[in-house]
Each structure stands twice: as structure tokens, then as C-alpha cells.
């Protein structure tokens, strides 16, 4: 989200360059061997608003791990050879993205680009091909100088004593001089997301996306989204319940009622319209905005009807909410939250993200209490607010029968 004044694709480069050679470690192999002594693994993930360097290892190796993390984040060598290898890896990944039968990552990019045209979370997460040659060490350093600063960093740990972690932080991070120097940041982007709405269309031949001998039917994919709210607002919980209530999935999704077969997109859409291959609800939320969208896919000849069905589901959200379906969605949301937090990597990410955004962490039982308080009037209120916005639309595939943007906007405001 902070790449507006830079070449697009810097965070994609940083994600790929993570855990390469540093001041202390001569190569990626050295890092992996050091981790191996403590049974450790490492990973780096860049999202639209955060970048996360993660290591899981035996608790006895805590000091080694914090030292390694500090070195990886603040002292990367970014050698010419590593940057060249990253360029190759990114080009390969972009080719792969366009060949995949599952268009989910592409659609997510497109709907964000449509919803926040040319600003903050609407900027592309993947590096455009034409920028792969332009990004070099100098560009990366100027970006790191502005955004890799102590006030923007959280060191999170799970399965270790807090005091121990604090000691390690003091030892390895306090007063550490980064490789790009500690000159004052000069051009930090503090812009707030501007929701614009709009449409992004990509005509693409999806008739032969099968990777094996069994052909996959040709599908056109549509995603329609409306602005929801930031995860810092109180309405975030009702929106999360609403997203759970809509649910949905693919028509080939295995599993019984526990798989969300009672959600609205299963009951009203997939069960009634057998020609639809997918209808799934997603909720993306950031610290200054959010986006609730429905992804649907069907045969290109039925695009018009599919769009009508999805817009109708958006309008029905503002109607009556049954007590049973509301309770079911709330229970399902609580159970999903609890099940996810069984896993340590998820807890650690949850701690890191919450502290980064709010300086505190809401515990699972507090979140469950908030979910329990959501009433049908809350759902109605947040939906009414959402339906007043312009829609964001992403369309991929054979778009001959796609209704115009104006038509979709009119259908959504005809409640």
C-alpha cells in the first residue's frame, strides 16, 4: 500500500529476497543450516499492508532465532546475483499465475484495483513484468529506509516466556544499525485508502486451462464487492458474521452440513442454480477500509443471469435475517476462530497483526463475546450502509454477455 511513490512491486521483491545472505550469514544455505540445528523453518509473506518474517524453531534456540531475524530484516546484503535470481523467480511466478486454472489470486488483485483505483490497498501486490528489471538495490534501500523503522515493527513470539523475548530484543534489536543507514525518513506515505468503486475487466480465453488430461469446463469469473469497514471499527464484527452467513463455496466442495451447507450462497444460489460452479463470500479488512465481495463462476453464456443472482443476494442481505441462521453463523465464526487459534503460527500472526494495528491484543474469549452480541438489527444496519456505495466489479474470461457497469450499479441500488 505504500508503493505509490515507488516502482510497483518492491514488496514482492522483498518477500522473495527474504532470508538470503546477510552481514552474518554468507548465503541462504547458511541460514537454513543454522535453523536446522534447532529444527527450525522460516517463511516471509508480504500482504497489502504488512510484511512478516517468521521462524518456527525449538524454544531453546530463541537467542539464535532472534539474532537471525534481526540480521535478515536489518542487514540483508541484496547482492546483484540475488536480485537477478529474484527477477527470474518473479517472472516465473507471473507466468504461472496467468496459467493457473484457479483465478482466485488474479481476481483478488482485480477487485482491489477496481475498489481503490490507483491508491493504497488498490495497488498491485505482484510486481508488473516491466518493473522487474528496474528494481535494484538502490530502489530497495530507499524504500526500506522509510518503512523498516522501529516504530512500525512488532516482534511477536508464541510458546516462549515474554521476559526472555524482551531480553533477546534488547540484545539484538536495540540500537541495531540497519545496512541502509539510519538517516531520517523523508517521504513516508500516510495516505488513507480512498474507495472509488469501478470495474476491471480482463478478456481471457479460459477454454483450455486444464493442467491434466481431464478438461476443465470453460468458465467466466465475476467478483462483485462493496466497501465494508476497517477492522478497527465496531462494525467489523457484524460484517464478519454477515460474511459467515453468506458463506458458499464451489459446487464440487466435499463435506456435509458442517462445511457451511446451510449458508445463504449454498441454499439460495448453488442449490437452486445447478449451472453455477462457484459462489463464495470474502471479507478483506484493513486499518482504514474493508471490502465484502462475492465471487461467482459459470459458463460464459450464463454470465448475465449469474450477475443478476449475485446482485440479488446483496440486496437480500438488507432483508430479514432469521434467528436460526444468525445463531448458526455466529457459532460457526466462533468455532472457526477457535480452531484457527489451535495452531501456533496463526496465534503468532494474530498477535503481531493486532499489536501492529492497535498496540493491544484482543483475546479469543473477548472476540467470542463480541460475536455473541451481534443482533439481526446490526446486520441490517451495516448492509444498508454498504449498499449506498458504488460497487467494485472484477470480471475475467469470455465477457461477451457481461452486463455494463451501469447496469450492475443500477441493480444494486434498486432496493
XYZ file of C-alpha atoms in Angstrom:
415
model
C 0.000 0.000 0.000
C 2.988 2.335 0.366
C 4.329 1.867 -3.156
C 2.560 4.862 -4.744
C 5.747 6.948 -4.899
C 7.896 3.963 -5.862
C 8.098 1.407 -8.604
C 5.273 -1.061 -8.149
C 6.479 -4.486 -6.998
C 9.015 -3.628 -4.285
C 7.269 -5.650 -1.571
C 7.048 -8.619 -3.955
C 10.851 -8.376 -4.353
C 11.414 -8.069 -0.586
C 9.248 -11.136 0.051
C 11.297 -13.201 -2.411
C 14.641 -11.824 -1.159
C 13.916 -12.629 2.488
C 16.304 -14.995 4.262
C 19.049 -14.507 1.638
C 22.622 -13.618 2.601
C 23.151 -11.061 5.377
C 26.041 -9.399 7.216
C 26.459 -12.509 9.426
C 25.312 -15.273 7.081
C 27.050 -15.762 3.748
C 24.141 -17.461 1.988
C 20.605 -18.760 2.285
C 22.072 -22.232 2.904
C 23.964 -20.974 5.949
C 20.714 -19.569 7.358
C 18.892 -22.850 6.758
C 21.690 -24.870 8.361
C 21.611 -22.602 11.434
C 17.843 -23.110 11.689
C 18.208 -26.849 11.177
C 20.228 -27.126 14.401
C 17.042 -26.076 16.216
C 14.651 -27.961 13.924
C 13.557 -24.626 12.507
C 11.812 -23.425 9.368
C 11.458 -19.883 8.004
C 8.995 -18.018 5.832
C 8.248 -14.479 4.642
C 4.870 -13.206 3.495
C 4.021 -9.784 2.148
C 0.369 -8.757 2.182
C -1.197 -5.458 1.187
C -0.415 -3.778 4.482
C 2.212 -5.831 6.327
C 5.288 -7.928 5.681
C 6.018 -10.777 8.048
C 9.310 -12.594 8.632
C 8.609 -15.785 10.551
C 10.679 -18.549 12.092
C 9.398 -21.634 13.931
C 12.033 -23.488 15.923
C 12.759 -25.243 19.209
C 12.394 -22.770 22.098
C 15.987 -23.498 23.174
C 17.164 -21.727 20.042
C 15.385 -18.458 20.900
C 18.534 -16.337 21.067
C 19.836 -17.702 17.751
C 16.467 -17.150 16.099
C 16.033 -13.518 17.239
C 19.627 -12.789 16.191
C 18.910 -14.346 12.792
C 15.657 -12.422 12.343
C 17.295 -9.114 13.278
C 20.041 -9.806 10.745
C 17.652 -10.874 7.977
C 15.444 -7.795 8.389
C 18.069 -5.103 9.051
C 21.259 -6.397 7.391
C 20.330 -8.068 4.067
C 23.182 -7.992 1.523
C 20.876 -7.782 -1.509
C 23.692 -8.846 -3.802
C 23.369 -8.374 -7.580
C 23.236 -12.124 -8.020
C 20.371 -12.493 -5.501
C 18.421 -9.651 -7.108
C 18.895 -11.242 -10.550
C 17.641 -14.607 -9.232
C 14.639 -12.849 -7.693
C 13.819 -11.229 -11.055
C 13.776 -14.679 -12.659
C 11.645 -16.144 -9.849
C 9.118 -13.294 -10.116
C 8.822 -13.599 -13.911
C 8.202 -17.322 -13.496
C 5.575 -16.683 -10.804
C 3.751 -14.143 -13.001
C 3.634 -16.624 -15.893
C 2.378 -19.316 -13.545
C -0.351 -17.002 -12.189
C -1.729 -16.455 -15.660
C -1.729 -20.156 -16.485
C -3.368 -21.429 -13.317
C -6.871 -22.861 -13.603
C -7.736 -21.230 -10.267
C -8.072 -17.485 -10.922
C -8.556 -16.551 -7.240
C -5.264 -14.595 -6.797
C -5.851 -12.671 -10.045
C -9.442 -11.819 -9.147
C -8.416 -10.615 -5.689
C -5.924 -8.228 -7.335
C -8.527 -7.059 -9.844
C -11.272 -6.382 -7.279
C -8.848 -4.347 -5.138
C -7.731 -2.383 -8.199
C -11.376 -1.658 -9.046
C -12.344 -0.713 -5.491
C -9.351 1.535 -4.721
C -8.222 2.775 -8.114
C -4.518 3.719 -8.037
C -4.293 4.172 -4.276
C -3.122 2.300 -1.153
C -4.656 -1.202 -0.948
C -5.658 -0.983 -4.632
C -2.019 -1.141 -5.735
C -0.896 -4.454 -7.225
C 0.642 -6.985 -4.856
C 2.568 -8.613 -7.701
C 5.438 -6.910 -9.490
C 4.480 -5.950 -13.081
C 6.775 -7.631 -15.660
C 8.044 -4.264 -16.945
C 9.341 -3.339 -13.457
C 11.363 -6.496 -12.807
C 14.458 -5.002 -14.491
C 14.081 -1.567 -12.884
C 14.126 -2.624 -9.230
C 17.687 -2.676 -7.870
C 19.465 -2.376 -4.528
C 19.220 1.421 -4.502
C 15.437 1.382 -5.007
C 15.031 -1.274 -2.316
C 17.204 0.641 0.175
C 15.295 3.895 -0.280
C 12.031 2.015 0.401
C 13.475 0.156 3.416
C 14.810 3.415 4.866
C 11.264 4.794 5.012
C 9.296 1.755 6.092
C 11.606 -0.574 8.044
C 11.711 1.682 11.101
C 11.359 0.626 14.771
C 8.006 2.381 15.242
C 6.499 0.180 12.512
C 7.885 -3.131 13.794
C 6.474 -5.748 16.136
C 8.480 -8.699 17.433
C 5.950 -11.396 18.314
C 6.601 -14.779 19.887
C 4.484 -17.769 20.877
C 5.485 -20.607 23.197
C 8.179 -18.602 24.973
C 8.433 -16.526 28.110
C 7.740 -12.819 27.494
C 10.721 -11.642 29.554
C 13.082 -13.883 27.582
C 11.797 -12.404 24.323
C 12.286 -8.860 25.692
C 15.874 -9.716 26.686
C 16.621 -11.052 23.209
C 15.058 -7.961 21.608
C 17.241 -5.685 23.743
C 20.322 -7.686 22.847
C 19.814 -7.979 19.085
C 17.488 -5.143 18.045
C 18.043 -2.255 20.430
C 20.271 0.303 18.735
C 20.923 -2.024 15.772
C 22.174 -0.044 12.786
C 20.453 -1.125 9.554
C 22.517 -1.627 6.404
C 20.768 1.311 4.670
C 21.871 3.686 7.435
C 19.764 5.483 9.990
C 19.175 8.748 8.149
C 15.827 10.382 8.773
C 12.878 9.025 6.822
C 11.771 11.651 4.372
C 8.893 10.507 2.251
C 6.627 8.297 4.338
C 3.238 7.713 2.732
C 0.448 8.310 5.243
C -2.417 8.377 2.770
C -5.710 6.807 3.794
C -7.460 4.367 1.449
C -9.901 6.104 -0.924
C -12.709 3.801 -2.013
C -13.552 4.585 -5.654
C -15.586 1.625 -6.919
C -15.406 0.780 -10.620
C -14.791 -2.155 -12.905
C -11.698 -4.061 -14.032
C -12.227 -6.464 -16.939
C -9.779 -8.942 -18.438
C -10.849 -10.804 -21.576
C -9.123 -14.155 -21.369
C -9.515 -17.461 -23.155
C -10.412 -19.876 -20.341
C -11.404 -22.711 -22.674
C -8.253 -24.732 -22.044
C -6.926 -24.109 -18.544
C -6.724 -27.779 -17.634
C -3.268 -28.902 -16.481
C -4.025 -32.581 -16.996
C -5.896 -34.883 -19.404
C -9.318 -34.114 -17.883
C -10.668 -30.893 -19.376
C -11.944 -28.216 -17.007
C -15.160 -26.583 -18.274
C -14.762 -23.059 -19.653
C -15.872 -20.556 -17.017
C -16.246 -16.820 -16.699
C -15.438 -15.432 -13.257
C -17.117 -12.409 -11.719
C -16.417 -10.753 -8.391
C -18.653 -8.006 -7.046
C -17.624 -6.092 -3.937
C -18.845 -3.215 -1.769
C -16.955 -1.207 0.830
C -17.436 -2.596 4.348
C -15.355 -1.175 7.211
C -11.921 -1.252 8.814
C -11.012 -3.889 11.410
C -10.681 -1.077 13.962
C -14.389 -0.172 13.777
C -17.129 -1.764 15.873
C -18.999 -2.801 12.713
C -16.151 -5.171 11.838
C -17.716 -7.979 13.931
C -21.224 -7.722 12.331
C -19.519 -7.751 8.893
C -17.579 -10.895 9.865
C -20.847 -12.556 10.940
C -22.527 -11.454 7.691
C -19.641 -12.916 5.647
C -20.035 -16.220 7.537
C -23.794 -16.169 6.975
C -23.289 -15.742 3.204
C -20.581 -18.444 3.162
C -20.780 -20.501 -0.003
C -18.047 -22.335 -1.879
C -17.529 -24.366 -5.019
C -20.143 -26.761 -6.310
C -17.609 -29.599 -6.012
C -16.847 -28.797 -2.402
C -16.947 -32.021 -0.376
C -18.325 -32.282 3.137
C -21.709 -32.239 4.782
C -23.688 -29.585 6.654
C -20.658 -28.730 8.791
C -18.997 -27.387 5.667
C -21.347 -24.429 5.615
C -24.040 -26.123 3.508
C -26.644 -24.009 5.317
C -25.078 -20.713 4.301
C -27.090 -18.449 2.005
C -24.897 -18.840 -1.059
C -25.322 -22.633 -0.843
C -29.057 -22.585 -0.112
C -30.152 -19.756 -2.415
C -27.592 -19.983 -5.187
C -25.699 -23.259 -5.623
C -28.641 -25.492 -4.673
C -31.074 -23.698 -6.994
C -28.865 -22.906 -9.958
C -27.023 -26.116 -10.761
C -25.157 -24.429 -13.647
C -23.181 -22.216 -11.265
C -19.782 -23.611 -10.349
C -18.910 -21.295 -7.515
C -20.430 -18.696 -5.225
C -18.244 -17.649 -2.311
C -18.257 -14.673 0.000
C -14.990 -12.993 1.091
C -14.268 -10.210 3.540
C -10.989 -8.275 3.251
C -10.346 -5.792 6.039
C -7.590 -3.214 6.597
C -6.982 -0.497 9.168
C -8.767 2.184 7.167
C -11.232 0.321 4.952
C -12.707 -3.073 4.082
C -14.293 -4.916 1.172
C -17.041 -7.538 1.224
C -17.243 -9.415 -2.064
C -18.882 -12.395 -3.699
C -17.012 -14.457 -6.292
C -19.119 -16.431 -8.753
C -18.297 -18.503 -11.817
C -20.367 -20.093 -14.564
C -20.432 -20.846 -18.273
C -19.849 -17.669 -20.370
C -23.373 -17.918 -21.837
C -24.907 -17.515 -18.398
C -22.934 -14.506 -17.191
C -25.884 -12.100 -17.346
C -28.065 -14.355 -15.222
C -25.196 -15.016 -12.789
C -24.684 -11.275 -12.232
C -28.439 -10.853 -11.583
C -28.386 -13.648 -8.994
C -25.354 -12.205 -7.156
C -26.717 -8.638 -7.095
C -29.998 -10.027 -5.770
C -28.110 -11.745 -2.921
C -26.529 -8.414 -1.986
C -29.948 -6.754 -1.856
C -31.468 -9.628 0.148
C -28.773 -9.076 2.803
C -30.716 -5.961 3.828
C -33.902 -8.000 4.319
C -34.939 -10.151 7.252
C -32.298 -12.240 8.990
C -33.604 -15.461 10.529
C -32.782 -16.120 14.178
C -31.568 -19.642 13.385
C -29.287 -18.606 10.510
C -27.846 -15.745 12.570
C -27.074 -18.023 15.530
C -25.582 -20.598 13.194
C -23.303 -18.013 11.551
C -22.181 -16.700 14.942
C -21.423 -20.209 16.240
C -19.563 -21.060 13.050
C -17.495 -17.878 13.235
C -16.557 -18.590 16.877
C -15.635 -22.177 16.076
C -13.528 -21.126 13.074
C -11.736 -18.534 15.217
C -11.015 -21.087 17.934
C -9.938 -23.820 15.539
C -7.553 -21.482 13.721
C -6.021 -20.425 17.020
C -5.143 -24.049 17.794
C -2.113 -23.550 15.594
C 0.883 -21.621 16.889
C 1.862 -19.913 13.610
C -1.684 -18.498 13.471
C -1.530 -17.254 17.080
C 1.767 -15.558 16.406
C 0.447 -13.859 13.273
C -2.675 -12.790 15.177
C -0.558 -11.262 17.981
C 1.729 -9.481 15.505
C -1.034 -8.022 13.342
C -3.244 -6.902 16.243
C -0.387 -5.229 18.119
C 0.814 -3.558 14.918
C -2.631 -2.126 14.240
C -3.899 -1.341 17.750
C -0.966 -1.725 20.190
C -3.016 -4.332 22.094
C -4.370 -7.807 21.509
C -7.992 -8.826 21.960
C -8.072 -12.337 23.376
C -10.209 -15.053 21.750
C -12.812 -15.047 24.559
C -13.253 -11.253 24.169
C -13.805 -11.680 20.420
C -16.276 -14.518 21.044
C -18.212 -12.299 23.475
C -18.412 -9.563 20.809
C -19.583 -12.093 18.195
C -22.254 -13.310 20.646
C -23.665 -9.781 20.968
C -24.376 -9.307 17.236
C -28.126 -8.892 16.548
C -30.073 -9.031 13.296
C -30.533 -5.240 13.527
C -26.717 -4.863 13.418
C -26.559 -6.898 10.216
C -29.329 -4.809 8.671
C -27.608 -1.565 9.704
C -24.207 -2.432 8.218
C -25.747 -3.754 4.994
C -27.833 -0.610 4.469
C -24.690 1.496 4.879
C -22.771 -0.744 2.463
C -25.437 -0.725 -0.279
C -25.151 3.059 -0.658
C -21.643 2.708 -2.106
C -20.682 2.254 -5.743
C -19.863 -1.398 -6.470
C -16.417 -2.710 -7.377
C -16.508 -5.325 -10.139
C -13.833 -7.705 -11.449
C -14.550 -9.863 -14.497
C -12.270 -12.482 -16.051
C -12.819 -14.777 -19.040
C -15.207 -14.574 -22.008
C -17.111 -11.347 -21.266
C -19.374 -11.158 -24.333
C -22.562 -11.320 -22.240
C -21.355 -9.245 -19.278
C -23.882 -6.511 -18.356
C -22.491 -2.966 -18.285
C -21.137 -1.465 -15.074
C -24.074 0.981 -15.039
C -26.481 -1.953 -15.243
C -24.818 -3.656 -12.233
C -24.805 -0.384 -10.271
C -28.494 0.201 -11.038
C -29.388 -3.366 -9.990
C -27.646 -2.862 -6.636
C -29.343 0.434 -5.906
C -32.846 -0.711 -6.895
C -33.724 -1.996 -3.438
